[in-house]
Amino acid sequence: QQKVQQSPESLIVPEGGMASLNCTSSDRNVDYFWWYRQHSGKSPKMLMSIFSNGEKEEGRFTVHLNKASLHTSLHIRDSQPSDSALYLCAARTSGGNYKPTFGKGTSLVVHP
Amino acid sequence: EAAVTQSPRNKVTVTGGNVTLSCRQTNSHNYMYWYRQDTGHGLRLIHYSYGAGNLQIGDVPDGYKATRTTQEDFFLLLELASPSQTSLYFCASRGTGNSGNTLYFGEGSRLIVV
């Protein structure tokens, strides 16, 4: 079964800094990635998704995808204390499999 | 935003006890999922369903049963609870088509097995 690896496990950045999170799938049939954000004590909420090679930007958040290397990354510029959360990467494989597999997450702390 | 409601939100049971976690979604979504979340393991899929009466096995199904009675309702059953099943359980739903690629999660059910 597919495995999704995230790095780093934890990350501390200063307010206003750039946070970069990584995610890699083990399955060559991966065709869709999501990034979910989970604040402490809350449920995960979808932040961004990507399925085409390249880059997608939404405000302070940018997602990159390189399908050849099965790798996606999430970059948060001008990080805010409210961005402090667990960031979960999920991936789906093609072929009608509708069960997204999650990584273990990256815990981000943005200190003022 | 899509609504997914879980109950109970907190539950304590004894080893060998019987537990049912309930999930209801009012979004007319076809797909529903049960995940458990544990420190160091992330979210792991237990069971999922394509629709009423359908059940698919996830990645960590041992010790769990599930039943999808209607499009709205998905239940997770622990018939002989063990301490290893102490966890935070999330239910999620997703639709199809253009809105079908996002999972909407409930608020979670925390289960402690003593």
Short mmCIF file of C-alpha atoms in Angstrom, two decimals:
data_model
loop_
_atom_site.label_atom_id
_atom_site.label_comp_id
_atom_site.label_asym_id
_atom_site.label_seq_id
_atom_site.Cartn_x
_atom_site.Cartn_y
_atom_site.Cartn_z
CA GLN A 1 0.00 0.00 0.00
CA GLN A 2 1.03 3.56 -0.60
CA LYS A 3 3.15 5.32 2.01
CA VAL A 4 3.35 9.08 2.37
CA GLN A 5 6.45 10.54 3.98
CA GLN A 6 6.57 14.07 5.33
CA SER A 7 9.55 16.13 6.42
CA PRO A 8 10.57 17.70 8.62
CA GLU A 9 8.63 16.28 11.58
CA SER A 10 8.67 19.68 13.22
CA LEU A 11 9.60 23.16 12.17
CA ILE A 12 10.04 26.44 14.00
CA VAL A 13 10.09 29.70 12.05
CA PRO A 14 9.99 33.33 13.17
CA GLU A 15 6.97 35.48 12.46
CA GLY A 16 7.32 36.87 8.96
CA GLY A 17 9.59 34.04 7.87
CA MET A 18 9.22 31.34 5.23
CA ALA A 19 8.12 27.80 6.13
CA SER A 20 8.81 24.95 3.70
CA LEU A 21 7.23 21.53 4.14
CA ASN A 22 7.85 18.40 2.07
CA CYS A 23 5.84 15.34 1.14
CA THR A 24 6.69 12.27 -0.97
CA SER A 25 4.58 9.32 -2.05
CA SER A 26 5.94 5.79 -2.47
CA ASP A 27 3.51 4.93 -5.28
CA ARG A 28 4.25 5.75 -8.94
CA ASN A 29 0.51 5.84 -9.62
CA VAL A 30 -0.07 8.84 -7.35
CA ASP A 31 -2.19 11.40 -9.14
CA TYR A 32 -3.46 13.84 -6.51
CA PHE A 33 -2.02 15.53 -3.43
CA TRP A 34 -3.72 17.54 -0.72
CA TRP A 35 -2.41 19.64 2.14
CA TYR A 36 -4.56 19.76 5.25
CA ARG A 37 -4.04 21.99 8.27
CA GLN A 38 -5.03 20.92 11.77
CA HIS A 39 -4.95 23.43 14.60
CA SER A 40 -4.55 22.04 18.09
CA GLY A 41 -7.74 20.40 19.31
CA LYS A 42 -9.48 20.81 15.96
CA SER A 43 -10.20 18.65 12.95
CA PRO A 44 -8.14 18.77 9.73
CA LYS A 45 -9.27 21.23 7.08
CA MET A 46 -8.16 21.22 3.47
CA LEU A 47 -5.72 23.97 2.67
CA MET A 48 -4.66 23.31 -0.91
CA SER A 49 -4.69 20.55 -3.47
CA ILE A 50 -2.66 19.92 -6.61
CA PHE A 51 -2.68 17.34 -9.40
CA SER A 52 -0.72 18.98 -12.23
CA ASN A 53 3.02 19.45 -12.40
CA GLY A 54 4.09 22.91 -11.48
CA GLU A 55 3.07 25.48 -8.96
CA LYS A 56 -0.16 26.76 -7.47
CA GLU A 57 -0.41 29.89 -5.34
CA GLU A 58 -3.17 31.05 -3.03
CA GLY A 59 -2.31 34.11 -1.00
CA ARG A 60 0.68 33.37 1.23
CA PHE A 61 0.59 29.67 0.38
CA THR A 62 2.34 28.04 -2.59
CA VAL A 63 2.28 24.38 -3.51
CA HIS A 64 4.72 22.71 -5.89
CA LEU A 65 4.31 19.32 -7.50
CA ASN A 66 6.88 17.20 -9.31
CA LYS A 67 5.14 14.03 -10.43
CA ALA A 68 8.33 12.43 -11.70
CA SER A 69 9.79 12.48 -8.20
CA LEU A 70 6.38 11.87 -6.55
CA HIS A 71 7.06 14.95 -4.46
CA THR A 72 5.06 17.95 -3.36
CA SER A 73 6.02 20.87 -1.15
CA LEU A 74 4.09 23.57 0.66
CA HIS A 75 5.63 26.99 1.23
CA ILE A 76 4.18 29.58 3.57
CA ARG A 77 5.60 33.06 3.23
CA ASP A 78 5.21 35.81 5.81
CA SER A 79 4.35 33.16 8.40
CA GLN A 80 1.98 34.20 11.18
CA PRO A 81 1.50 32.77 14.68
CA SER A 82 -1.96 31.66 13.52
CA ASP A 83 -0.22 29.36 11.01
CA SER A 84 1.07 27.28 13.92
CA ALA A 85 -0.55 23.89 13.37
CA LEU A 86 -0.05 20.31 12.23
CA TYR A 87 0.21 20.14 8.43
CA LEU A 88 -0.90 16.85 6.92
CA CYS A 89 -0.14 15.74 3.39
CA ALA A 90 -2.49 13.27 1.71
CA ALA A 91 -2.14 11.47 -1.60
CA ARG A 92 -4.35 9.42 -3.85
CA THR A 93 -3.40 6.90 -6.51
CA SER A 94 -5.07 6.61 -9.89
CA GLY A 95 -7.30 3.70 -10.87
CA GLY A 96 -10.45 4.51 -8.99
CA ASN A 97 -8.98 4.17 -5.53
CA TYR A 98 -10.80 6.73 -3.44
CA LYS A 99 -8.90 6.27 -0.21
CA PRO A 100 -6.48 9.13 0.43
CA THR A 101 -3.41 8.11 2.42
CA PHE A 102 -2.04 10.59 4.94
CA GLY A 103 1.48 11.25 6.10
CA LYS A 104 2.36 11.68 9.77
CA GLY A 105 2.40 15.44 9.49
CA THR A 106 4.73 18.36 10.10
CA SER A 107 4.22 20.36 13.27
CA LEU A 108 4.81 24.04 12.52
CA VAL A 109 5.41 26.63 15.21
CA VAL A 110 5.62 30.29 14.27
CA HIS A 111 7.00 32.32 17.13
CA PRO A 112 6.35 36.05 17.44
CA GLU B 1 -19.31 24.34 4.40
CA ALA B 2 -19.99 20.64 4.52
CA ALA B 3 -21.30 19.38 7.86
CA VAL B 4 -20.14 16.17 9.50
CA THR B 5 -21.28 15.41 13.03
CA GLN B 6 -19.76 12.78 15.28
CA SER B 7 -20.98 11.34 18.55
CA PRO B 8 -20.03 10.81 21.24
CA ARG B 9 -17.25 13.39 21.38
CA ASN B 10 -15.66 11.65 24.35
CA LYS B 11 -15.99 8.08 25.57
CA VAL B 12 -14.32 6.00 28.24
CA THR B 13 -14.86 2.25 28.24
CA VAL B 14 -13.30 -0.79 29.84
CA THR B 15 -11.26 -3.46 28.10
CA GLY B 16 -13.63 -5.91 26.42
CA GLY B 17 -16.40 -3.36 26.29
CA ASN B 18 -18.63 -2.57 23.34
CA VAL B 19 -18.42 0.85 21.67
CA THR B 20 -20.25 2.42 18.75
CA LEU B 21 -19.08 5.70 17.23
CA SER B 22 -21.60 7.50 15.06
CA CYS B 23 -21.14 9.83 12.15
CA ARG B 24 -23.76 11.75 10.19
CA GLN B 25 -23.19 13.97 7.18
CA THR B 26 -25.84 16.19 5.67
CA ASN B 27 -24.02 17.01 2.45
CA SER B 28 -25.41 14.26 0.24
CA HIS B 29 -21.87 12.93 -0.12
CA ASN B 30 -21.39 9.41 -1.38
CA TYR B 31 -18.11 8.61 0.32
CA MET B 32 -17.53 8.36 4.05
CA TYR B 33 -14.41 7.40 5.94
CA TRP B 34 -13.28 6.48 9.44
CA TYR B 35 -9.72 7.42 10.44
CA ARG B 36 -7.84 7.14 13.71
CA GLN B 37 -5.20 9.66 14.71
CA ASP B 38 -2.35 8.79 17.02
CA THR B 39 0.81 10.69 17.83
CA GLY B 40 3.61 9.47 15.61
CA HIS B 41 1.25 7.76 13.16
CA GLY B 42 -0.77 10.53 11.60
CA LEU B 43 -4.21 9.68 10.23
CA ARG B 44 -4.78 6.02 9.41
CA LEU B 45 -7.77 4.74 7.47
CA ILE B 46 -9.88 2.11 9.22
CA HIS B 47 -12.91 1.61 6.92
CA TYR B 48 -14.69 3.55 4.21
CA SER B 49 -17.85 3.37 2.17
CA TYR B 50 -19.10 4.38 -1.26
CA GLY B 51 -22.75 4.49 -0.24
CA ALA B 52 -25.51 2.91 1.79
CA GLY B 53 -24.84 -0.79 2.33
CA ASN B 54 -21.31 -0.59 0.94
CA LEU B 55 -18.20 -1.19 3.06
CA GLN B 56 -14.54 -1.14 2.08
CA ILE B 57 -11.62 -2.20 4.22
CA GLY B 58 -9.02 0.41 5.00
CA ASP B 59 -5.41 0.09 6.08
CA VAL B 60 -5.85 -0.70 9.80
CA PRO B 61 -9.17 -2.61 10.02
CA ASP B 62 -8.32 -5.21 12.69
CA GLY B 63 -10.65 -5.00 15.69
CA TYR B 64 -13.13 -2.72 13.95
CA LYS B 65 -16.39 -3.23 12.14
CA ALA B 66 -18.34 -0.57 10.29
CA THR B 67 -21.78 -0.19 8.85
CA ARG B 68 -23.27 2.36 6.46
CA THR B 69 -27.00 2.28 7.09
CA THR B 70 -28.01 5.27 4.95
CA GLN B 71 -26.23 7.79 2.77
CA GLU B 72 -26.01 10.04 5.83
CA ASP B 73 -24.98 7.61 8.57
CA PHE B 74 -21.75 5.67 9.04
CA PHE B 75 -20.99 3.76 12.24
CA LEU B 76 -17.76 2.36 13.64
CA LEU B 77 -18.10 -0.60 15.99
CA LEU B 78 -15.57 -1.88 18.49
CA GLU B 79 -17.01 -5.11 19.86
CA LEU B 80 -14.18 -6.07 22.22
CA ALA B 81 -12.37 -2.84 22.92
CA SER B 82 -8.68 -3.02 23.78
CA PRO B 83 -6.31 -0.37 25.22
CA SER B 84 -4.56 -0.23 21.82
CA GLN B 85 -7.74 1.28 20.42
CA THR B 86 -7.42 4.32 22.64
CA SER B 87 -7.27 7.06 20.05
CA LEU B 88 -8.86 10.09 18.43
CA TYR B 89 -11.28 8.98 15.74
CA PHE B 90 -12.30 11.15 12.81
CA CYS B 91 -15.11 10.62 10.37
CA ALA B 92 -14.96 12.33 6.98
CA SER B 93 -17.09 12.61 3.87
CA ARG B 94 -16.46 13.58 0.28
CA GLY B 95 -18.66 14.06 -2.73
CA THR B 96 -18.06 13.51 -6.41
CA GLY B 97 -17.47 15.72 -9.41
CA ASN B 98 -15.89 19.12 -8.99
CA SER B 99 -16.40 19.12 -5.24
CA GLY B 100 -15.33 15.53 -4.83
CA ASN B 101 -11.70 15.91 -3.98
CA THR B 102 -11.92 17.43 -0.53
CA LEU B 103 -12.45 15.46 2.65
CA TYR B 104 -14.69 17.17 5.20
CA PHE B 105 -13.95 16.01 8.72
CA GLY B 106 -16.09 15.83 11.80
CA GLU B 107 -14.84 17.23 15.10
CA GLY B 108 -13.52 13.90 16.29
CA SER B 109 -14.41 11.32 18.95
CA ARG B 110 -11.86 10.70 21.66
CA LEU B 111 -11.97 7.13 22.96
CA ILE B 112 -10.14 5.88 26.02
CA VAL B 113 -10.07 2.16 26.77
CA VAL B 114 -8.95 1.39 30.33
#
